[in-house]
Amino acid sequence: MGPLPGVGGPVFSLLFFLLSSATASDIPLSVQQVPTITKQSEVQVAFPFDEYFQIECEAKGNPEPKFTWTKDDQPFDLSDPRIIASNDSGTFRILNEGHVAHFQGKYRCFAANHLGIAMSEEIEFIVPNVPKFPKEKIEPLEVEEGDPVVLRCNPPAGLPPLHIYWMNIDLEHIEQDERVYMSQKGDLYFANVEENDSRNDYCCFAAFPKLRTIVQKMPMKLTVSSLKHANASRSSTKMGSEANSIKQRRPQLLLPPAESGSDSPVTILRGDTLLLECFAEGLPTPRVEWSKTGGDLPKGRGTKENYGTTLKITSVSYQDAGQYRCQANNSLGSAAHNFHVTVEEPPRWTRKPQSGVYSTGSSGILLCEAEGEPAPTIRWRVNSSPIEENPFSGDVISPGEVSFTNLQPNHTAVYQCEASNVHGTILANANIDVVDVRPLIQTEDGENYATVVGSSALLHCVSFASPAASVSWQKVEEAKPLEGQRYRLHSNGTLQILGATEGDAGSYSCWVENVKGKTALTASLDVRSATTLQISPRTPRVPKSHTLELRCESQCDPHLSESLTLSWSKDGDAFGASGTEDGRVTIDGARLTISNVTPEDQGVYSCSVRTALDSVTDRTHVTVLDVPDPPENLRLSERQNRSVRLTWDAGDSHQSNVSEYVIEFEGNKEEPGRWAELTVVGGEETSVLLPLAAYVRYQFRVLAVNEVGRSRPSKPSDHHETPPAAPDRNPQNIRVQASQPKEMIIKWEPLKPMEQNGPGLEYRVSWKPQGALMEWEEETVREHTLRVMTPAVYAPYDVQVQAVNHLGTGPEPQSVVLYSGEDYPDAAPTILGVDVVNSMLINVTWSPVPKDRVHGRLRGYQINWWKTRSLVDGKAHPREVRVLRFSGPRGQGMLPSLDAFSEFNLTVSAYNSKGAGPESAPFTFHTPEGVPEQPAFLKVIKVDKDSATLSWGLPRELNGHLTGYLLQYQIINDTHEIGDLSDVHITAPSQPSWRLSNLSANTKYKFYVRACTAAGCGKPITEESATLGAGRQSPGKIPEGVNGTRKGHPLEALEPGAEHIVRLLTKTWVDNNSIFEDVIEARGREYAGLSEDIATQGWFIGLMCAIALLTLTLLTVCFVKRNRGGKYSVKEKEDLHPDPEVQSGKDETFGDYSDSDEKPLKGSLQSLNRDTQATESADSLVQYGEGDHGLFSEDGSFIGAYAGSKEKGSAESNGSSSTTFPLRA
């Protein structure tokens, strides 16, 4: 419930006396009262296309009024069968049945009961005639060229408005101009006719829009005779004199017509449109001018139309009265006419008499005033009769008022005031009701009202009483009138509570009392929580083409949630329920999304929430950002040889201040159309002095930058050309390129085209031995390189390069020191010793090469080494040289990643930029034993409920003499808790299997096997398996490649009583990984005839042949695989649980190695599952390039960068292969 305007002044008590008299509309119909007309018709037109015509008159009163009518001031009988009268009002209908014209006239309605008579204003019923042009014969009109002509239309009378058109028979409008004009009455005027005005179909059309009728006059024929044609047969002298006599004449007014004289009066009603017209005939065609005597034409409302022939003044006021003058002029003279304009007005009320309710003995006055021109006449009536015919005693009557005293109930009547002049009559009714009645409350009792906290509450108590009654409000529980500035009582009895709080809720009572009695009503008030609203984000700034989302968060009282509605608007214009039709603005309840934001989206966005009791609106201003408009109007000033001032006008920044301007240039020294940045200035600048290079034809452009981005470039400026000059700078980055001994190839960065400053650029190169007191040698070249021969190897020289062009030389050049070409070192270091750190790392020391024997800048030393033989089996190793380089002048280096238990040779040589010098004498050293690699495989070949048999393969690299194996096992049972580790030391290196007993049944174990040498045990290989439960047999697992239909294969020729290892291998055997392995004991059996020679048995011969064939097949497969460089990998199962004894540290990495020819080693491992490129063996070193990388810190020394090389003619090494253990006899 919204607040109402406050009442001025403090309110201390809510006791309000209704002292003013009530109006007639305030009287309840339950109280006796005079009739009051509530509705009546105005002017009624009987259009021929309507079915009926209704004339209305309705009134109220108590007793119910009766209706009568007059027509043209004579009684009108509603019982006429041609009309239909209403039973409950004075309204009647006239049927459109062909007799409507009989009812044309002015009607007045009268509503009467025994207390008085009310009368309506006059209602005019107009029955228009169907307009028609009279049938007539129009004679053709023949005139001579230059004569004035008027074609009369004389349109028929009809219901206004009337529109007249002149057209031909093809309905084409007759063109009008200064010479041809149609008057307000519809006549067509020609100031002077021309030969082309001749036609036989001038038609006048009269249109009556309200009647939907257009009528046409018979066509008129106009023939214009040309004087040249008419006088063609006459003599030229006579023709010329006659033509001159009619061609030209002074203006004569056709409108207003001559009979109206030089002056004419014009009367216009106030507020209407004034049209004054003047049209003159003459030759040349006259022009019309307008003026007002003693003043100017009204500005804004006065216009000249129809080529100046009509003066139009809209909304005429009394100030527009006066004399207006039109004057028609041509070269021969003028004609004028004066219009005396008088402004009049129909009567209009300035004070209408007011109805009133009075109590017995009271007094009153009726006032009636009206204005108009001429001044209206005021007449009074009582109950529709002139007041002078039936005056009440005590009435004092004058033209403008009626006063009365000591009113009594029989004074009740309807007074009428009528104002009239020549332009019309107006009438007003005023009811005088004299009644005495106790208060009647018209508001329903027990009304429920509601408002929200902070708003106003309005509790109504509309009543009627005569004499006037007092009204008071109170809270039911307090039983005393409300007091305080928050409470306001309006004249109609309504209570307004300002700034309602929750404490204002409750029941209220309204008491109304006068001398006739007292009455009351009750009402209740609920105070709800006010609705809150917040729109976010606040004042967002969004770049163009981005997406903006506005959210409207609201909260309302739970009782009002069902009535809550939300709407969005921009700059006061509401959006549709779902957004805009193009879908760019979408609304999803409290979320408004604008996609692809444009500058038109900027503005104030409002979110409005309305409930049944309140409404609230929040607003946010959206600013749309865009890149600036390009700067404009670039101007050049202060033109100098090496500078110019550039000035520009800033473009629109699009709501984001310009942070900087980027000045770009295009020069003739660069490729055409290539713009480069010259300088950047602050966003507040619009002028900058630009430094320029010589010998360049410049053109500039400017880009503005703000937080959104860069503007488009401005239009280019005018060109500015700088004169040539000597170079400002010399080449930079002077250097020597690697060259041959006693040679310097000097190079430098050439000057850019913008730095050359003039034509004919060359470079003057000067050089001499460093510090020598001798003349500079010099040479001038066009390129940016020069080859110079020197007498010494790697000798220092002072070198200068200076830029030169046709206008002079550059600044004095700076000297740089360059060295002539290097040669290979010619001396070798001496190896002082080799310290073995461990089985894979040694420290080499050597004596440095003398500086004069390096023949260049010493880059460092390189160690060349190769393995000669293995100390495990004493086999020689093919010569395969590896190289490791150490940068800088040093005397020791660490050599890592060596093979354990092997013999090596090494040499040391110095190297410079040219290359390495001679090698030292070879030095031989041995590496000690190391721990072996992990076994090649580990298999659980047999399990029972309390035992398991394991088999494994030899390590690929023994790294010493094998001393045995360490077998460990523990319970895991697929849990995170693991059992204690048990150790079994196997001291027989040749025994690659073991049977564990005393295991727990139905238990999962993890097994570890390590190979050991004197240096210790290596990394373990692991496998998991579970023992069987009670009563279960070991499963018979048949792998792929085994003939599943064959149940067994006899093994013959086994020594009885001996243990043998039996392995089941795949046909494509490539290593010693068996898919089944077990230890068996051969037992003898007794045969009859055992004394026979076994060699004579057929089965034995067949077995030997099969074995020979299988052996040949296996050798063939191995040979093919080896020649392919195959890599045989044994994929081991990943450990499920960590090995507690496996060290977590990784092998130290010392450097990168490679062969010089980058060929893979033969026999290197390759996966059987996919063809991959052969790589180096697992212990090979990855190649390092030249440079200071490969830092290692095992002993705190710098190891260096490695690069390997294989000596020519050295044999390639063979990769290791797995071995299958034979059956033990």
Short mmCIF file of N, CA, C and O in Angstrom, two decimals, residues 836-881:
data_model
loop_
_atom_site.label_atom_id
_atom_site.label_comp_id
_atom_site.label_asym_id
_atom_site.label_seq_id
_atom_site.Cartn_x
_atom_site.Cartn_y
_atom_site.Cartn_z
N VAL A 836 91.21 -45.13 -8.77
CA VAL A 836 89.95 -45.85 -8.89
C VAL A 836 89.07 -45.52 -7.67
O VAL A 836 89.45 -45.83 -6.54
N VAL A 837 87.93 -44.88 -7.91
CA VAL A 837 87.03 -44.50 -6.82
C VAL A 837 86.15 -45.67 -6.45
O VAL A 837 85.99 -46.01 -5.28
N ASN A 838 85.52 -46.32 -7.42
CA ASN A 838 84.73 -47.52 -7.19
C ASN A 838 84.70 -48.31 -8.48
O ASN A 838 85.45 -48.00 -9.42
N SER A 839 83.83 -49.29 -8.55
CA SER A 839 83.85 -50.19 -9.71
C SER A 839 83.39 -49.50 -10.98
O SER A 839 83.55 -50.07 -12.06
N MET A 840 82.81 -48.31 -10.88
CA MET A 840 82.30 -47.64 -12.07
C MET A 840 82.86 -46.25 -12.25
O MET A 840 82.51 -45.56 -13.22
N LEU A 841 83.74 -45.74 -11.36
CA LEU A 841 84.18 -44.35 -11.38
C LEU A 841 85.66 -44.27 -11.07
O LEU A 841 86.14 -44.93 -10.13
N ILE A 842 86.39 -43.44 -11.89
CA ILE A 842 87.81 -43.19 -11.66
C ILE A 842 88.06 -41.70 -11.72
O ILE A 842 87.25 -40.94 -12.27
N ASN A 843 89.21 -41.27 -11.16
CA ASN A 843 89.65 -39.87 -11.21
C ASN A 843 90.98 -39.84 -11.94
O ASN A 843 91.95 -40.49 -11.52
N VAL A 844 91.03 -39.07 -13.07
CA VAL A 844 92.22 -39.00 -13.92
C VAL A 844 92.89 -37.65 -13.70
O VAL A 844 92.21 -36.61 -13.68
N THR A 845 94.20 -37.63 -13.56
CA THR A 845 94.97 -36.38 -13.45
C THR A 845 96.00 -36.36 -14.56
O THR A 845 96.51 -37.40 -14.99
N TRP A 846 96.29 -35.12 -15.03
CA TRP A 846 97.27 -34.94 -16.11
C TRP A 846 97.95 -33.60 -15.97
O TRP A 846 97.48 -32.70 -15.26
N SER A 847 99.06 -33.44 -16.71
CA SER A 847 99.80 -32.17 -16.74
C SER A 847 99.29 -31.35 -17.92
O SER A 847 98.98 -31.88 -18.98
N PRO A 848 99.13 -30.00 -17.76
CA PRO A 848 98.58 -29.17 -18.84
C PRO A 848 99.55 -29.01 -20.00
O PRO A 848 100.77 -29.17 -19.84
N VAL A 849 98.99 -28.63 -21.15
CA VAL A 849 99.79 -28.34 -22.35
C VAL A 849 100.28 -26.91 -22.28
O VAL A 849 99.51 -26.01 -21.88
N PRO A 850 101.52 -26.61 -22.62
CA PRO A 850 102.00 -25.22 -22.60
C PRO A 850 101.13 -24.33 -23.48
O PRO A 850 100.62 -24.75 -24.52
N LYS A 851 100.97 -23.08 -23.04
CA LYS A 851 100.06 -22.15 -23.72
C LYS A 851 100.48 -21.91 -25.17
O LYS A 851 99.64 -21.80 -26.06
N ASP A 852 101.81 -21.83 -25.42
CA ASP A 852 102.25 -21.55 -26.78
C ASP A 852 102.09 -22.75 -27.69
O ASP A 852 102.29 -22.64 -28.91
N ARG A 853 101.78 -23.92 -27.12
CA ARG A 853 101.58 -25.09 -27.96
C ARG A 853 100.10 -25.34 -28.26
O ARG A 853 99.76 -26.25 -28.99
N VAL A 854 99.21 -24.47 -27.68
CA VAL A 854 97.77 -24.63 -27.94
C VAL A 854 97.39 -24.06 -29.29
O VAL A 854 96.50 -24.58 -29.98
N HIS A 855 98.08 -22.99 -29.72
CA HIS A 855 97.81 -22.32 -31.01
C HIS A 855 96.35 -21.86 -31.11
O HIS A 855 95.69 -22.03 -32.14
N GLY A 856 95.87 -21.26 -30.05
CA GLY A 856 94.49 -20.76 -30.02
C GLY A 856 94.03 -20.62 -28.57
O GLY A 856 94.84 -20.71 -27.64
N ARG A 857 92.74 -20.37 -28.38
CA ARG A 857 92.22 -20.28 -27.01
C ARG A 857 91.88 -21.69 -26.55
O ARG A 857 91.11 -22.40 -27.18
N LEU A 858 92.49 -22.08 -25.41
CA LEU A 858 92.28 -23.42 -24.88
C LEU A 858 90.82 -23.56 -24.46
O LEU A 858 90.34 -22.83 -23.59
N ARG A 859 90.16 -24.51 -25.07
CA ARG A 859 88.76 -24.75 -24.70
C ARG A 859 88.64 -25.79 -23.61
O ARG A 859 87.66 -25.80 -22.87
N GLY A 860 89.63 -26.70 -23.48
CA GLY A 860 89.58 -27.73 -22.45
C GLY A 860 90.35 -28.97 -22.86
O GLY A 860 91.19 -28.93 -23.77
N TYR A 861 90.06 -30.06 -22.13
CA TYR A 861 90.75 -31.33 -22.36
C TYR A 861 89.70 -32.42 -22.54
O TYR A 861 88.59 -32.34 -22.00
N GLN A 862 90.09 -33.44 -23.34
CA GLN A 862 89.19 -34.55 -23.53
C GLN A 862 89.90 -35.86 -23.22
O GLN A 862 91.08 -36.01 -23.50
N ILE A 863 89.11 -36.78 -22.57
CA ILE A 863 89.64 -38.11 -22.24
C ILE A 863 89.03 -39.09 -23.23
O ILE A 863 87.82 -39.11 -23.44
N ASN A 864 89.88 -39.90 -23.84
CA ASN A 864 89.46 -40.96 -24.74
C ASN A 864 89.72 -42.30 -24.03
O ASN A 864 90.84 -42.54 -23.56
N TRP A 865 88.73 -43.15 -23.92
CA TRP A 865 88.96 -44.43 -23.25
C TRP A 865 88.19 -45.53 -23.96
O TRP A 865 87.22 -45.27 -24.67
N TRP A 866 88.68 -46.78 -23.77
CA TRP A 866 88.04 -47.94 -24.37
C TRP A 866 88.32 -49.17 -23.51
O TRP A 866 89.32 -49.25 -22.81
N LYS A 867 87.40 -50.09 -23.52
CA LYS A 867 87.52 -51.32 -22.75
C LYS A 867 88.31 -52.34 -23.56
O LYS A 867 88.04 -52.56 -24.73
N THR A 868 89.26 -52.99 -22.90
CA THR A 868 90.10 -53.97 -23.61
C THR A 868 89.65 -55.40 -23.33
O THR A 868 89.63 -56.24 -24.22
N ARG A 869 89.29 -55.74 -22.07
CA ARG A 869 88.83 -57.08 -21.79
C ARG A 869 88.05 -57.10 -20.48
O ARG A 869 88.13 -56.16 -19.68
N SER A 870 87.28 -58.21 -20.28
CA SER A 870 86.55 -58.42 -19.04
C SER A 870 87.38 -59.31 -18.13
O SER A 870 87.96 -60.30 -18.58
N LEU A 871 87.45 -58.98 -16.86
CA LEU A 871 88.23 -59.77 -15.91
C LEU A 871 87.43 -60.95 -15.37
O LEU A 871 87.94 -61.74 -14.59
N VAL A 872 86.15 -61.05 -15.78
CA VAL A 872 85.34 -62.19 -15.35
C VAL A 872 85.76 -63.44 -16.09
O VAL A 872 86.02 -64.49 -15.50
N ASP A 873 85.81 -63.33 -17.43
CA ASP A 873 86.15 -64.49 -18.24
C ASP A 873 87.43 -64.29 -19.04
O ASP A 873 87.85 -65.19 -19.77
N GLY A 874 88.08 -63.08 -18.95
CA GLY A 874 89.31 -62.81 -19.65
C GLY A 874 89.17 -62.60 -21.13
O GLY A 874 90.16 -62.47 -21.83
N LYS A 875 87.94 -62.51 -21.65
CA LYS A 875 87.73 -62.34 -23.09
C LYS A 875 88.06 -60.91 -23.51
O LYS A 875 87.72 -59.95 -22.80
N ALA A 876 88.74 -60.78 -24.65
CA ALA A 876 89.08 -59.45 -25.20
C ALA A 876 87.81 -58.75 -25.65
O ALA A 876 86.85 -59.38 -26.12
N HIS A 877 87.85 -57.42 -25.53
CA HIS A 877 86.68 -56.60 -25.91
C HIS A 877 87.04 -55.78 -27.14
O HIS A 877 88.14 -55.22 -27.23
N PRO A 878 86.18 -55.72 -28.16
CA PRO A 878 86.50 -54.91 -29.35
C PRO A 878 86.75 -53.46 -28.96
O PRO A 878 86.12 -52.91 -28.05
N ARG A 879 87.69 -52.84 -29.67
CA ARG A 879 88.04 -51.44 -29.37
C ARG A 879 86.86 -50.52 -29.75
O ARG A 879 86.50 -50.44 -30.91
N GLU A 880 86.33 -49.85 -28.76
CA GLU A 880 85.21 -48.92 -28.96
C GLU A 880 85.49 -47.69 -28.09
O GLU A 880 85.29 -47.70 -26.89
N VAL A 881 86.00 -46.63 -28.75
CA VAL A 881 86.52 -45.46 -28.03
C VAL A 881 85.37 -44.56 -27.62
O VAL A 881 84.49 -44.25 -28.42
#
